[in-house]
Amino acid sequence: MYGLVGSALIGVASATSLSSLCTSDYVTSVLPTSADDIPSGITIDTSSVTASTFTNYSVTDATFWEDVNINFCEISFAYTHQNQDDRVVVQYWMPSPDAFNGRFLATGGAAYTINNGSGGADMSGGGSSNFDDVVILGNGTANWPAIYNWGYQAIAEMTQIGKAFTSSFFNSGDSNSTDLYTYFVGCSEGGREAMSQAQRAPELSTNHLAPAVQIQTHDYYPPVCVFETVLNATINACDAMDGKIDGVVARSDLCLQNFNVSSMLGKSYYCEAGSTSSLGLGYGKRDSATPVQNGTFNEKDIEVVQDLLTGLKDSEGRLVYFPFQPAAGFGDTTVYDSDTDSWTITSPDSNGEWVTKFLNWQNVTEMDMYGVTNDDLKMWILKGMNLYGDSLQTTYPDLSDFYNKGGRLLHYHGEADTSIPTTGSIHYHESVRKIMYPDLDFETGNDKLNDWYRFYIVPGAAHCAINADQPNAGFPRDNFALMIDWVENSVSGANEGEVQQICTWPARPYWTDNTTMVCQQNASSVSAML
Ligand SMILES: *[C@@H]1O[C@H](CO)[C@@H](O)[C@H](O)[C@H]1NC(C)=O
Ligand SMILES: *[C@@H]1O[C@H](CO)[C@@H](O)[C@H](O)[C@H]1NC(C)=O
Ligand SMILES: *[C@@H]1O[C@H](CO)[C@@H](O)[C@H](O)[C@H]1NC(C)=O
Ligand SMILES: *[C@@H]1O[C@H](CO)[C@@H](O)[C@H](O)[C@H]1NC(C)=O
Ligand SMILES: *[C@@H]1O[C@H](CO)[C@@H](O)[C@H](O)[C@H]1NC(C)=O
Ligand SMILES: *[C@@H]1O[C@H](CO)[C@@H](O)[C@H](O)[C@H]1NC(C)=O
Ligand SMILES: *[C@@H]1O[C@H](CO)[C@@H](O)[C@H](O)[C@H]1NC(C)=O
Ligand SMILES: *[C@@H]1O[C@H](CO)[C@@H](O)[C@H](O)[C@H]1NC(C)=O
Ligand SMILES: *[C@@H]1O[C@H](CO)[C@@H](O)[C@H](O)[C@H]1NC(C)=O
Ligand SMILES: *[C@@H]1O[C@H](CO)[C@@H](O)[C@H](O)[C@H]1NC(C)=O
Ligand SMILES: [Ca+2]
């Protein structure tokens, strides 16, 4: 795990006073040990402390931060849980005392790591920070302590220990850990971690397999150029629907209502040999040995594409999980197999492990997709929700505790995410509104909710990233600064409902004269996104 203390936005100043505190002796002397400060049953290993000073460290091209140079002391130490043969390593970055501004920030991980990996969290005693390495103890035996650790406990502990440590490290006399503003920033698995804290405070990984399985169910494998051409045509057709021609589809709701892929029947497609386009292909395997793809859209191509655009359905046609937005792309689709000289579905990669290791508790890394059906996916989705309902799942909608403690949640989702459908986040926001404000209508309930939990759809953004298919679309890298303003300075009023050209859900953007954005709300647009 990995925490960053103070602001990432500090300038380069007074590294001297920092280095005088950045010694393992000093850190060891201020480790929190009081039972009031650290979680019950935890013992910090006082001999495990490391401390090193970083001066003018450059953060560039980061997903969540603007470029910045910072000074900090990188500190790590280990702790154990009573009667458990484990060892957890936490890492914190401390700013110099004059730059410390009373904030504690925890950051999230991605995929099967609980953080960036740099903290080297060892969650089970097995010496690995990758959760898929430790989730089972052997065939048929789940590693429940590691599952709960990963689910929410480790982040909670890192935060509680980190806040107590921060207060004693700076030893400012008038500051204690409850005086610190506490933030969490994360996306993807890191976003799940944020939600896990707000709710006590899993994404349905099975759904990652849906496009490939749906294609297999049709037993017809369109060349990947078909999907690319549909994506390009959709972006072209829907770009102007938001009032601004910029290659960004900021109104996928209108796109869904007004662009019909069947209009592409009989149109031609062409992709050069050997092209390794990244367009809309998710994280699937890419075979650079693809031949020239030159053809015309037939009925089968349209049928498969329509099926993917309308989401995973069971054998009786009932919707199992939401589709991606149109103009997002299709996730993992087809790939050329030069051995058989034919098109086939992509390899499930790490998403298959969710089924083999997490659901079947089998020590298998390469899942066999042959014969897997839509109904199998449905069964696995239900099994995952049942099995991990109180550990990994983050759909609990009652945020009363979080709200009562003054918590504020800023939640966003790329409109062109092809890893996790945008609609999943909208549904979560909706479920919180319905549970927290059951007697208020949609409009009034959302107004109340927006006082402390705001949801933003980021036009054109991909999965926690900018989008090569819609290059003019931005990705918010100033969220943390906005969050600080909202929490500490109660920003609202003048710009309420509009933050840096993003509308607060359920409003959607529209550019009236090609430059001026307004946030508008239409019943049909809301229902098209839900
Ligand atoms: C910090 O590093 C940047 C390059 O990243 C350099 O331009 C700047 O001069 C450095 N500042 C100091 C104080 O060394
Ligand atoms: C995050 O992890 C990557 C890969 O392990 C590493 O190169 C990078 O330096 C890490 N970033 C930070 C901020 O620690
Ligand atoms: C799973 O299999 C791998 C490779 O055979 C082995 O290294 C690992 O120890 C096994 N893990 C468990 C939990 O059995
Ligand atoms: C810590 O700060 C909180 C909030 O200001 C205060 O209520 C509490 O008494 C303080 N605790 C200690 C041990 O000073
Ligand atoms: C789709 O559009 C991109 C960007 O303009 C282009 O590079 C690519 O060749 C197009 N692909 C197809 C199949 O038209
Ligand atoms: C908006 O601006 C772009 C770029 O200047 C231009 O191509 C387009 O025609 C303008 N009008 C509309 C309605 O998008
Ligand atoms: C798209 O057009 C086809 C053929 O005209 C029609 O069957 C289908 O219902 C349309 N789909 C939507 C979502 O309007
Ligand atoms: C694609 O195939 C059609 C029909 O076979 C042919 O007329 C056309 O020239 C081909 N396009 C390219 C770019 O090779
Ligand atoms: C665990 O299960 C897998 C899949 O059935 C099998 O290949 C492997 O040999 C098993 N390992 C042990 C140690 O039984
Ligand atoms: C959506 O609502 C706005 C007013 O908020 C209206 O001007 C616009 O025409 C509506 N658009 C659609 C597609 O209904
Ligand atoms: Ca546009």
Short mmCIF file of C-alpha atoms and ligand atoms in Angstrom, two decimals, residues 133 136-139 357 363-364, ligand 3:
data_model
loop_
_atom_site.label_atom_id
_atom_site.label_comp_id
_atom_site.label_asym_id
_atom_site.label_seq_id
_atom_site.Cartn_x
_atom_site.Cartn_y
_atom_site.Cartn_z
CA ASP A 133 -0.99 -14.77 -6.57
CA ILE A 136 -6.10 -19.22 -3.02
CA LEU A 137 -4.00 -21.23 -0.61
CA GLY A 138 -4.27 -24.24 -2.91
CA ASN A 139 -6.87 -25.89 -5.10
CA LYS A 357 -8.91 -18.57 -9.42
CA ASN A 363 -4.67 -22.83 -9.69
CA VAL A 364 -5.05 -22.07 -13.41
C1 LIG B 3 0.05 -22.47 -8.44
O1 LIG B 3 0.84 -23.03 -9.45
C2 LIG B 3 2.07 -22.40 -9.62
C3 LIG B 3 2.75 -22.93 -10.87
O2 LIG B 3 2.63 -24.32 -10.91
C4 LIG B 3 2.90 -22.61 -8.35
O3 LIG B 3 4.14 -21.96 -8.47
C5 LIG B 3 2.14 -22.01 -7.17
O4 LIG B 3 2.81 -22.28 -5.98
C6 LIG B 3 0.74 -22.59 -7.08
N1 LIG B 3 -0.01 -21.85 -6.09
C7 LIG B 3 -0.80 -22.45 -5.21
C8 LIG B 3 -1.48 -21.55 -4.24
O5 LIG B 3 -0.99 -23.65 -5.19
#
